[in-house]
Short mmCIF file of C-alpha atoms in Angstrom, two decimals:
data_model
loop_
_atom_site.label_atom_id
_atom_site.label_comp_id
_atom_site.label_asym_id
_atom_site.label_seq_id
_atom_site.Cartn_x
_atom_site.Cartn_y
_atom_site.Cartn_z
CA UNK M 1 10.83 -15.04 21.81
CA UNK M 2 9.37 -13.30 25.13
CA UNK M 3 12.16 -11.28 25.22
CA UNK M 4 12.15 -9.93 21.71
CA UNK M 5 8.41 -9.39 22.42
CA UNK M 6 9.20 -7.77 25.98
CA UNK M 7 6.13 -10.67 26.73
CA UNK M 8 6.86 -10.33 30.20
CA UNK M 9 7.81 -6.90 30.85
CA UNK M 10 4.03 -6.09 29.80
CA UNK M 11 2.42 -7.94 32.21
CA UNK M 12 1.68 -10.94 30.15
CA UNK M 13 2.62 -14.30 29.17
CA UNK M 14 3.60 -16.40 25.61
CA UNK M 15 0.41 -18.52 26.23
CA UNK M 16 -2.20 -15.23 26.84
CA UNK M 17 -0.59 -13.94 23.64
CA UNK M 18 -1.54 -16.63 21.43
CA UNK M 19 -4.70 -16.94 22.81
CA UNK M 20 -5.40 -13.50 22.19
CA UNK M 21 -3.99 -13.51 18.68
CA UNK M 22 -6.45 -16.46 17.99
CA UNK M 23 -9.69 -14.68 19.32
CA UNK M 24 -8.75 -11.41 16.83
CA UNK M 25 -8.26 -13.92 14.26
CA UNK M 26 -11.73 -15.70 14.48
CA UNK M 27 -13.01 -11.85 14.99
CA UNK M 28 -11.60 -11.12 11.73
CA UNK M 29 -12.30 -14.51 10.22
CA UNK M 30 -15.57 -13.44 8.02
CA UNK M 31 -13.06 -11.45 5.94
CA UNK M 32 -12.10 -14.14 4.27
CA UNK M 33 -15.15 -15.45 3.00
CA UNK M 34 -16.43 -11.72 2.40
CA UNK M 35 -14.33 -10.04 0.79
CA UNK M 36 -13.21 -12.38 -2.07
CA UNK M 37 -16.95 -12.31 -2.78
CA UNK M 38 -16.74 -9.08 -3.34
CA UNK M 39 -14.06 -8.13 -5.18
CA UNK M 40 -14.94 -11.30 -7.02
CA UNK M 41 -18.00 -8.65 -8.70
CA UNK M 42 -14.72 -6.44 -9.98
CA UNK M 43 -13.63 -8.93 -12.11
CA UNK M 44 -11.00 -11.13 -9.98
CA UNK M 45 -11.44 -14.31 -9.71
CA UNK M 46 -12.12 -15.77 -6.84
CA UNK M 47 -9.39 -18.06 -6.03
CA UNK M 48 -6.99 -15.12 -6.56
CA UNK M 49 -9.24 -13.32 -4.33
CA UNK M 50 -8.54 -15.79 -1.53
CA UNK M 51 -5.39 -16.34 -1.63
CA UNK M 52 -4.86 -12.32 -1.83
CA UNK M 53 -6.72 -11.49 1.41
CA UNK M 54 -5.52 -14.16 3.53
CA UNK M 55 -1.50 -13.54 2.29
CA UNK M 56 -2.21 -10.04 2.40
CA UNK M 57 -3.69 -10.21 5.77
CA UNK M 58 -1.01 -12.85 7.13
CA UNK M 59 2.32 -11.12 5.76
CA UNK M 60 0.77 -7.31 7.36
CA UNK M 61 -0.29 -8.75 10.35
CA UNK M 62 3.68 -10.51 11.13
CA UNK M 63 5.01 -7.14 9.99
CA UNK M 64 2.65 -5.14 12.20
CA UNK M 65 3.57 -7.85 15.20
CA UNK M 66 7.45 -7.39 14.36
CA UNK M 67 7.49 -3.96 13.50
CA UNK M 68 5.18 -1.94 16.07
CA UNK M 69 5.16 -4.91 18.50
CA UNK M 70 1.64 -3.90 19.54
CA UNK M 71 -1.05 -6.65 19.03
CA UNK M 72 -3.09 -4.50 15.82
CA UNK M 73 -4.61 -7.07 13.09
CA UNK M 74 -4.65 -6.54 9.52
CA UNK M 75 -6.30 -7.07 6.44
CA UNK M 76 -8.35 -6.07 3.56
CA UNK M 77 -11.05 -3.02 4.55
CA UNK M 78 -14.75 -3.39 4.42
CA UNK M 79 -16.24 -0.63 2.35
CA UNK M 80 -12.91 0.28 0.36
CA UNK M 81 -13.32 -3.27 -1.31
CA UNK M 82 -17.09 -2.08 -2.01
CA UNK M 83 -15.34 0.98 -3.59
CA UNK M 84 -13.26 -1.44 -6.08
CA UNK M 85 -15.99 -3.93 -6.80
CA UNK M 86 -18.86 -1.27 -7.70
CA UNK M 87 -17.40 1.97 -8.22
CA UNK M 88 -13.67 2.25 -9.37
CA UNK M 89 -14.41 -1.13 -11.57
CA UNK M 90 -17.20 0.50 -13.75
CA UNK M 91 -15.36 3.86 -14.09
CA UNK M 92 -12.30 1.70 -15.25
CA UNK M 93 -14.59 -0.31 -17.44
CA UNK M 94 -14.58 -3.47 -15.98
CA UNK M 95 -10.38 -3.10 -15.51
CA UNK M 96 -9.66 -4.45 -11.65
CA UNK M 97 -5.96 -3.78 -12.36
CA UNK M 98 -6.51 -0.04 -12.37
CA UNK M 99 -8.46 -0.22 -9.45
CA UNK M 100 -5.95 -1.78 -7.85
CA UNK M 101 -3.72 0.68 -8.92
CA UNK M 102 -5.44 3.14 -7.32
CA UNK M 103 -5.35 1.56 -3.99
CA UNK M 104 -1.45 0.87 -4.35
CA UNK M 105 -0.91 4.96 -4.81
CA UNK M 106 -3.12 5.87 -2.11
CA UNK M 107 -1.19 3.71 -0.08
CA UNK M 108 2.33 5.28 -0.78
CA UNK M 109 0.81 8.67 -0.30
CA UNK M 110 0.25 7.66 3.06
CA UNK M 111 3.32 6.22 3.54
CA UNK M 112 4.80 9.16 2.34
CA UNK M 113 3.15 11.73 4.27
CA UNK M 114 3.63 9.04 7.48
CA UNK M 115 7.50 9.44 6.65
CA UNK M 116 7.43 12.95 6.29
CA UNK M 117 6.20 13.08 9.93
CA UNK M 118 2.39 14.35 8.95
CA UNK M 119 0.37 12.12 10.22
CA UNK M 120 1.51 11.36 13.17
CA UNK M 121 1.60 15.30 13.66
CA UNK M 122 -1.97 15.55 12.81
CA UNK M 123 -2.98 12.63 15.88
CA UNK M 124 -0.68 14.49 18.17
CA UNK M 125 -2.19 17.97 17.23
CA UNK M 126 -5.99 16.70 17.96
CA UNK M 127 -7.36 17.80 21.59
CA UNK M 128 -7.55 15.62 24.37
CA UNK M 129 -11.35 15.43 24.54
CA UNK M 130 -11.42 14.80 20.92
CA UNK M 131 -9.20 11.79 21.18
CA UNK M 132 -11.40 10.11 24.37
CA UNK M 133 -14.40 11.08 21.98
CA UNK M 134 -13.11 8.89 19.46
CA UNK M 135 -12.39 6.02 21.60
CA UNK M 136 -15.96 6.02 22.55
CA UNK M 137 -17.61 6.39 19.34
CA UNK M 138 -15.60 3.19 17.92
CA UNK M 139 -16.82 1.74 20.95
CA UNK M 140 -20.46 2.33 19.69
CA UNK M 141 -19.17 1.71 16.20
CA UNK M 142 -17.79 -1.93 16.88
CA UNK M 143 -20.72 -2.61 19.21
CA UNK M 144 -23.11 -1.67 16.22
CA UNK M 145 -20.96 -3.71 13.86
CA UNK M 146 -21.11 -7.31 16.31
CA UNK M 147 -25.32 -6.30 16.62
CA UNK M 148 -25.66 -5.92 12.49
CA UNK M 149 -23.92 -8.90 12.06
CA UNK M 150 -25.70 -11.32 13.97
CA UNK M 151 -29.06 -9.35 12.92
CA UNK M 152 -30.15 -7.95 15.95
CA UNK M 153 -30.01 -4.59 14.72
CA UNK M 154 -31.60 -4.26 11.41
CA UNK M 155 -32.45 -1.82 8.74
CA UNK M 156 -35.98 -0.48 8.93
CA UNK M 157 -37.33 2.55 6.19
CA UNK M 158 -39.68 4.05 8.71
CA UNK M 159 -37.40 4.25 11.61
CA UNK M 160 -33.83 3.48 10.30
CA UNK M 161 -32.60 1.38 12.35
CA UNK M 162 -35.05 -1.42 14.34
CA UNK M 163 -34.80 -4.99 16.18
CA UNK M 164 -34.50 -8.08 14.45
CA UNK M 165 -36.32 -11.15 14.24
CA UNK M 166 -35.65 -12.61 17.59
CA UNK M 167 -36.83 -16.05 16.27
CA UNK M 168 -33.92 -15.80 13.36
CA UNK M 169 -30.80 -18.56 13.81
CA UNK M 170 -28.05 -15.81 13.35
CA UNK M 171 -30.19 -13.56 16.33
CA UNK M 172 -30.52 -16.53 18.13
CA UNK M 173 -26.82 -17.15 17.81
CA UNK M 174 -25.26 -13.44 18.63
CA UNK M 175 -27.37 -13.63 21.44
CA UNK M 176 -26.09 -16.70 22.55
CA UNK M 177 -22.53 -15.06 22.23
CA UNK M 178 -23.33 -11.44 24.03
CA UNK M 179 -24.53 -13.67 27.12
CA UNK M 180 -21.80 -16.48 27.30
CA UNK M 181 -18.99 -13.50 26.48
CA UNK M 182 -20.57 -11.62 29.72
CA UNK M 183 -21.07 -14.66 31.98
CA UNK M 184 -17.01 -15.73 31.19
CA UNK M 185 -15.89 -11.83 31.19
CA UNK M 186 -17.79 -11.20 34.96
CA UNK M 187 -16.56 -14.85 36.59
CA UNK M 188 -13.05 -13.29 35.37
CA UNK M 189 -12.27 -16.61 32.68
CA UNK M 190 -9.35 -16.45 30.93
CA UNK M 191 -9.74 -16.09 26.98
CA UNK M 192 -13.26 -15.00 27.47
CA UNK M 193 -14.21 -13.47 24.06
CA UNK M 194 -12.46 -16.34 22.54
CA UNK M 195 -14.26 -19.12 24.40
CA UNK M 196 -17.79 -16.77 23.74
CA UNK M 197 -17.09 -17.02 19.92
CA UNK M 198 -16.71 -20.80 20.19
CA UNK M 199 -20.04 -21.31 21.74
CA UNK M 200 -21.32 -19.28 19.60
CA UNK M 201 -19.55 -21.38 16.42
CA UNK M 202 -20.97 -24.80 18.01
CA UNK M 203 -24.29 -23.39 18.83
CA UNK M 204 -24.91 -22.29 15.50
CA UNK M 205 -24.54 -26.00 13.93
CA UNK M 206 -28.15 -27.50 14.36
CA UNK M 207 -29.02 -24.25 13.67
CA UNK M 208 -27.60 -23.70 10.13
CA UNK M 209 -25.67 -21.07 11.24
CA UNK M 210 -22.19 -22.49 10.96
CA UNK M 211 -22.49 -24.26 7.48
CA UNK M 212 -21.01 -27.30 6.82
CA UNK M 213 -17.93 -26.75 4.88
CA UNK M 214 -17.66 -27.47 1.22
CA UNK M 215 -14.16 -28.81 1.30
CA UNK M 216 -11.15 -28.30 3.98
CA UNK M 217 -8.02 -27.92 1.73
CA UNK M 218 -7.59 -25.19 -1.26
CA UNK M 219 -5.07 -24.41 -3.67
CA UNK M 220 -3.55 -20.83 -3.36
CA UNK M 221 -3.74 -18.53 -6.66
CA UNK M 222 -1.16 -15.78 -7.42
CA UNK M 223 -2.35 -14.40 -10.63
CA UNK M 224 -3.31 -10.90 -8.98
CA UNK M 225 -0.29 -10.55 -7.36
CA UNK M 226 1.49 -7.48 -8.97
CA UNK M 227 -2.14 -6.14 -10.22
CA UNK M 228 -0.98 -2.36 -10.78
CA UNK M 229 1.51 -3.69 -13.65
CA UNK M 230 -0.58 -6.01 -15.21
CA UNK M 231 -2.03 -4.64 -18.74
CA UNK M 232 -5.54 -5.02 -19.65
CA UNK M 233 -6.92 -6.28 -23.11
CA UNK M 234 -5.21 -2.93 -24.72
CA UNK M 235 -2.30 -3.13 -23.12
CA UNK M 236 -2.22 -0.46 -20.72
CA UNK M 237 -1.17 -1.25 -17.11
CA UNK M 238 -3.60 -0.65 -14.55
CA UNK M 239 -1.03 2.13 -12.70
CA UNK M 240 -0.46 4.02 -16.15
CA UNK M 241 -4.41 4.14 -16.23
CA UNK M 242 -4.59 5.39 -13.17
CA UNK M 243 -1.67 8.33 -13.76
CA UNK M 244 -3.41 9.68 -17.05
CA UNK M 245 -6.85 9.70 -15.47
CA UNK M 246 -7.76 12.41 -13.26
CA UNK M 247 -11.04 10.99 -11.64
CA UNK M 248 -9.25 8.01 -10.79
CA UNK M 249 -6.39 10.05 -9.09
CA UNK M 250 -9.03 12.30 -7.38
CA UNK M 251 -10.69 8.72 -6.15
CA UNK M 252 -7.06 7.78 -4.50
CA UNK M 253 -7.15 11.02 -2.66
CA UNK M 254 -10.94 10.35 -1.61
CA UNK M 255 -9.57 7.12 -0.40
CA UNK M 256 -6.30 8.26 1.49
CA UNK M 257 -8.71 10.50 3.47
CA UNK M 258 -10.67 7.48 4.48
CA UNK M 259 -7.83 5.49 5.35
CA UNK M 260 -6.33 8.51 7.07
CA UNK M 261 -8.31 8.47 9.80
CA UNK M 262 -10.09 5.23 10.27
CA UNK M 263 -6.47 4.06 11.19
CA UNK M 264 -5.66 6.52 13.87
CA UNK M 265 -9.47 6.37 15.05
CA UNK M 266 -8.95 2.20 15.10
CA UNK M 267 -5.73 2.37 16.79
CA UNK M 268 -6.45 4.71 19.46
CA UNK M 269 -9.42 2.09 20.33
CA UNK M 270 -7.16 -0.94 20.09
CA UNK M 271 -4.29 0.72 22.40
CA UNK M 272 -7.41 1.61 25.17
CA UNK M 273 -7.71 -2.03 25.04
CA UNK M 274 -4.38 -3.29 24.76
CA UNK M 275 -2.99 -0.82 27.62
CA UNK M 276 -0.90 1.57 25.43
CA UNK M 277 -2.56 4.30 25.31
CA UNK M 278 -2.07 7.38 27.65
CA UNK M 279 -3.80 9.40 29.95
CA UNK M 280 -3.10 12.24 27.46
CA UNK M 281 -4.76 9.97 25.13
CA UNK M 282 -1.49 9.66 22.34
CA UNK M 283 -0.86 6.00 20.86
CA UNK M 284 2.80 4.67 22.47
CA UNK M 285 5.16 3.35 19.08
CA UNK M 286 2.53 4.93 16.72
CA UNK M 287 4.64 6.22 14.09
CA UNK M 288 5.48 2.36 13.65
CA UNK M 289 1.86 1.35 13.66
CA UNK M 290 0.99 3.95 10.92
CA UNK M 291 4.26 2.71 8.87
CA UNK M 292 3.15 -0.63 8.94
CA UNK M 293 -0.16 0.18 8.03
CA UNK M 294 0.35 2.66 5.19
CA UNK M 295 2.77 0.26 3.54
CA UNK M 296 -0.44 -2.52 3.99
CA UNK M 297 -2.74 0.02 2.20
CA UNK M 298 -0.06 -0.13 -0.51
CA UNK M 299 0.72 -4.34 -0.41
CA UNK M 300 -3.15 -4.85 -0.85
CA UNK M 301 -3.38 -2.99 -4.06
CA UNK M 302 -0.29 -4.87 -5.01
CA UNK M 303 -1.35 -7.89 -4.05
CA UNK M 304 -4.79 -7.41 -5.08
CA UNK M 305 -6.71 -7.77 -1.80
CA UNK M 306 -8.50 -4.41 -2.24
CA UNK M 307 -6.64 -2.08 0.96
CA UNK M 308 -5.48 -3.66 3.43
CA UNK M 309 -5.95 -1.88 6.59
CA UNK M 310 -5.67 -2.50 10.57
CA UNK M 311 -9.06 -4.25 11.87
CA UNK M 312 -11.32 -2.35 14.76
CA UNK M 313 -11.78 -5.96 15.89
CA UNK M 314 -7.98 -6.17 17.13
CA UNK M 315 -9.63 -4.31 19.91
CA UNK M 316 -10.78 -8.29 21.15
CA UNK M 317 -7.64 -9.55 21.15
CA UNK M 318 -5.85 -7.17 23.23
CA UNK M 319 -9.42 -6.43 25.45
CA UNK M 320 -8.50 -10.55 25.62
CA UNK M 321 -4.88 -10.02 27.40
CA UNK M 322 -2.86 -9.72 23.81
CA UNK M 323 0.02 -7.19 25.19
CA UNK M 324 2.54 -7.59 22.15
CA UNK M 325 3.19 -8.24 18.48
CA UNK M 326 3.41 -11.80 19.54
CA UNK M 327 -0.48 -12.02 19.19
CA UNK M 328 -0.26 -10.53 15.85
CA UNK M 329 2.48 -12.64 14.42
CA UNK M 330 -0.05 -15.12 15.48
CA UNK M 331 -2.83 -14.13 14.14
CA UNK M 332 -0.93 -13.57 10.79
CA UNK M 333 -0.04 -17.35 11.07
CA UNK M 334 -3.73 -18.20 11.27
CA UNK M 335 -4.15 -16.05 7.79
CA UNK M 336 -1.47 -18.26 6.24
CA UNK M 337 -3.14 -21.45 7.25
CA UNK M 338 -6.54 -20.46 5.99
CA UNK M 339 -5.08 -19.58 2.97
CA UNK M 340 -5.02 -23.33 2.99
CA UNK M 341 -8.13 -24.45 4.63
CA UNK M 342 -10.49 -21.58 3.77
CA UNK M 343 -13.60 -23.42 2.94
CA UNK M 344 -13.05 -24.82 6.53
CA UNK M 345 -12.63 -21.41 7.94
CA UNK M 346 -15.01 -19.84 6.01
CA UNK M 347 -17.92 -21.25 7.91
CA UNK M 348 -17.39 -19.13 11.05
CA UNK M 349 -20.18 -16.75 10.76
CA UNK M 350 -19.91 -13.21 11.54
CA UNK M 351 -22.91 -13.30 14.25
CA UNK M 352 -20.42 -15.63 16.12
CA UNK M 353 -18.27 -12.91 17.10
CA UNK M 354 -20.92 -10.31 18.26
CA UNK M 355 -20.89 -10.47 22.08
CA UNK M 356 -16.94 -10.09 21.51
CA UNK M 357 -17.87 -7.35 19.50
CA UNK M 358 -20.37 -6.22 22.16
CA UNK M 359 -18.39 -6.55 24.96
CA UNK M 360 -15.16 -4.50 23.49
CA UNK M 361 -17.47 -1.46 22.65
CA UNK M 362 -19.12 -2.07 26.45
CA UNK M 363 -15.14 -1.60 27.74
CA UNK M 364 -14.31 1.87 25.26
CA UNK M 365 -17.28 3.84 26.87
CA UNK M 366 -15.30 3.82 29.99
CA UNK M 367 -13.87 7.16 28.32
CA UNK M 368 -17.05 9.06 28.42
CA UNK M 369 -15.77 9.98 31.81
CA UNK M 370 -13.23 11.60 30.17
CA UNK M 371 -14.88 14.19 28.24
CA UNK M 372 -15.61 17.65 30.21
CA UNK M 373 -19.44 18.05 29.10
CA UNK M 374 -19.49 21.28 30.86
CA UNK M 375 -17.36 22.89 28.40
CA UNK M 376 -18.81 23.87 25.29
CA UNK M 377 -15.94 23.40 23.13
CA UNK M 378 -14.67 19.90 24.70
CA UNK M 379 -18.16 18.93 24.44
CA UNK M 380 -19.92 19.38 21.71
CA UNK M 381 -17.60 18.65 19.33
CA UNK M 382 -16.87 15.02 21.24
CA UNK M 383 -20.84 14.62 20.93
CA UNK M 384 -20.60 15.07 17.14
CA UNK M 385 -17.40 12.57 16.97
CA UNK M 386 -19.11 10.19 18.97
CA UNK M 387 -22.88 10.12 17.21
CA UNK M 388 -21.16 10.64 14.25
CA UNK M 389 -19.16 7.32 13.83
CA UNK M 390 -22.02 5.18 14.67
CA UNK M 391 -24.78 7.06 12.97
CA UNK M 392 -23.11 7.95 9.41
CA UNK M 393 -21.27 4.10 10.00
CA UNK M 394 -18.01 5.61 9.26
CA UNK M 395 -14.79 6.39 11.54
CA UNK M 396 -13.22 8.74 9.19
CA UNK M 397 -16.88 10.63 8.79
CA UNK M 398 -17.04 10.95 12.19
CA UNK M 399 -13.97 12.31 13.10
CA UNK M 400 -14.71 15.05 10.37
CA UNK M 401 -17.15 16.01 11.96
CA UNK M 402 -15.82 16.40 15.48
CA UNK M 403 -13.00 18.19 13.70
CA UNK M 404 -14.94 20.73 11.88
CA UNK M 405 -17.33 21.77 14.56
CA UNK M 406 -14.33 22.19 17.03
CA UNK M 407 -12.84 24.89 14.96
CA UNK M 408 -16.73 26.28 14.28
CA UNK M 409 -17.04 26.26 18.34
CA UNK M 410 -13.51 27.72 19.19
CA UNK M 411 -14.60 30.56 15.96
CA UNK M 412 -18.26 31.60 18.15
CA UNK M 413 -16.50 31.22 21.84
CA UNK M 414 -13.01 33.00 21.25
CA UNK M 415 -10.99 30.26 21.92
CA UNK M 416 -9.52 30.26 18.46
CA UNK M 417 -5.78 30.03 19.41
CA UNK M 418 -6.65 26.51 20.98
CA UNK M 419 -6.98 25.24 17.68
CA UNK M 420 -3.07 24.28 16.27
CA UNK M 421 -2.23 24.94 13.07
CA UNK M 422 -2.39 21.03 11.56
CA UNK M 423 -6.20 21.05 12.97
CA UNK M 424 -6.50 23.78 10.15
CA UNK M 425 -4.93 21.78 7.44
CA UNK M 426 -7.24 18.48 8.38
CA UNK M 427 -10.84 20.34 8.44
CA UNK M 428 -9.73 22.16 5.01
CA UNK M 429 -9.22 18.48 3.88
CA UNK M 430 -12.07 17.01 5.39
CA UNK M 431 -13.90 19.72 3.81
CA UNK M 432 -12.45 18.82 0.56
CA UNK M 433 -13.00 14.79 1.13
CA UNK M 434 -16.80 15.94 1.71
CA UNK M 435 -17.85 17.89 -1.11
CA UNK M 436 -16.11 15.17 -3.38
CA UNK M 437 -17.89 12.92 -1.74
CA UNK M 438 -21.12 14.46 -3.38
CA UNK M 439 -19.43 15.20 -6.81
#
């Protein structure tokens, strides 16, 4: 098993790899009691909903580990399973199998144009300062993400964005994790993050944070498996719906533009972590990583898990020593056994995982350095990439924008044969994704 893994070729060992494959998993843990919830509002019900994001999440997560052998999670995107549950469920009337259906042929579009060489053209024709920009606005991104979630950063009308009630439990609790994660990170403990999330887990019992769970065992439920090719009341399968409806097809493009780039933005800060990244700033065994990952896309619409994507919060695992696709066969494991016990795993709150969360983004600004700020058209553009992630709360949003105004800066300075020819084709796209994101 080391060998297969090359375990110790990359510095690591069988035991760091599981341990790292169980901190991504209780990073990624909230999924399962999330989005269920969610997609439960579409119209699935809710023990299909379970069973479909922890399969989905295991069976992606071994083939990620087996095919790519780099230690990337996956399973079901937040915001995409927003899309299904109050968007692509109303304009389907109430149909989840369509909206499924749209999910499963935005994920072989990706595939396809991942096959055809595309995509991975696209990452290798963005600049260098572009790709270090990215790393460091994911860094912001996922550090926003763990302060959100434990309410330390909150929504505020007058301000946007303010401090939370510092006398809340789930404050009280990420702060409890940002400070234990540091304290083990600085005296150089092994399985830091993961040890920080446990704290955080146990401190969070007396108070009410980490709920006392309903149940341990629950049955599984396969009746949204094959979702696309199930026929509503009329008779119509959800993918047929999809084909002879042109908003919904114009939706799966607005969606494979999403998914685009939040993948190559979330790997790029995963391989920072996980040491497979170069100084050039390209992903080592990407065009495996995107494979694996456009076929997920696909598999969750199939399955009914909403898009099933590769997590941001991988980042913990590998930042944790996870080398090799042994952590993420691991961490797929874990999905199949809360598949099982998911009341029992359910109860891991989200603030649990913040100073993981914390920490990782603290690690990513390291490429800051990078960037050449003297230089109008490294800079500026990086600037927009990295406010822009954070600020709109989108990867693929912020990327756009780094894109565009690099070809708008290399236009006004006459540095317009810097920009290659596939930077042309993604702005005229991202363009595209962003006026029909106002239509």
């Amino acid at each position: 098993m080391g060998k297969f893994f090359k375990v110790q070729e990359r510095g690591s060992s069988v035991g760091q790899e599981l341990r790292a494959g169980l901190t991504t998993f209780l990073a990624m843990a909230y999924i399962i009691a999330v989005n269920p919830g969610i997609l439960e509002v579409a119209g699935i019900p809710l023990s299909a909903a379970i069973t479909a994001t922890c399969i989905g999440a295991g069976v992606m997560t071994i083939c990620m580990g087996l095919f790519s052998n780099r230690p990337l999670a996956c399973a079901s995107g937040m915001g995409v399973n927003a899309v299904v549950a109050f968007t692509l469920s109303q304009i389907t009337n109430g149909d989840w199998h369509a909206a499924m259906a749209v999910i499963f042929i935005e994920g072989l579009a990706i595939l396809l144009l991942v096959l055809c060489g595309l995509r991975e053209a696209i990452m290798n024709a963005i600049p260098v300062s572009l790709r270090h920009a990215i790393s460091v606005g994911l860094g912001l991104f996922i550090a926003m993400i763990g302060l959100k979630n434990a309410g330390i950063l909150v929504a505020n009308e007058s301000t946007m964005v303010a401090l939370g009630d510092i006398f809340k439990p789930t404050f009280i609790v990420g702060l409890v994790s940002i400070v234990a994660t540091v304290i083990l990170y600085s005296a150089k403990v092994k399985g830091a993050l993961l040890i920080g999330i446990i704290l955080a887990v146990l401190t969070g019992i007396p108070l009410g944070v980490t709920a006392v769970p309903e149940g341990i065992i629950s049955g599984l439920d396969f009746s949204s498996f094959g979702a696309p090719f199930q026929a509503d009341t009329n008779g119509v399968m959800g993918i047929v719906k999809v084909l002879t409806t042109p908003v919904l097809l114009v939706f799966a493009f607005s969606l494979m533009m999403s998914d685009f780039f939040d993948t190559m933005g979330s790997a790029m800060a995963i391989a920072k972590q996980g040491e497979f990244l170069t100084k050039d700033g390209e992903v080592e065994d990407i065009k495996q990583i995107l494979i694996v990952d456009s076929a997920a896309a696909a598999a969750g619409g199939l399955f009914g898990a909403s898009s099933i994507t590769t997590f941001i919060e991988s980042a913990s695992g590998a930042a944790d020593g996870g080398r090799t696709g042994l952590s993420s066969v691991f961490t797929g494991l874990c999905f199949f056994a809360a598949a099982f016990i998911a009341p029992l795993i359910s109860v891991i709150d989200s603030c649990a995982t913040t100073g993981a969360l914390v920490l990782v983004g603290f690690l990513m600004m390291t490429e800051v350095t990078e960037i050449d700020w003297n230089n109008l058209l490294e800079g500026f553009p990086a600037f927009m990439v990295i406010a822009g992630i954070p600020l709109t709360y989108s990867i693929s949003d912020g990327i756009g924008f780094g894109f565009i105004f690099y070809v708008i800066v290399a236009l006004v300075t006459g540095n317009v044969k810097k920009v290659k020819p596939l930077m042309w084709v993604a702005v005229i796209a991202f363009v595209a994704y962003f006026i029909m994101l106002q239509i």
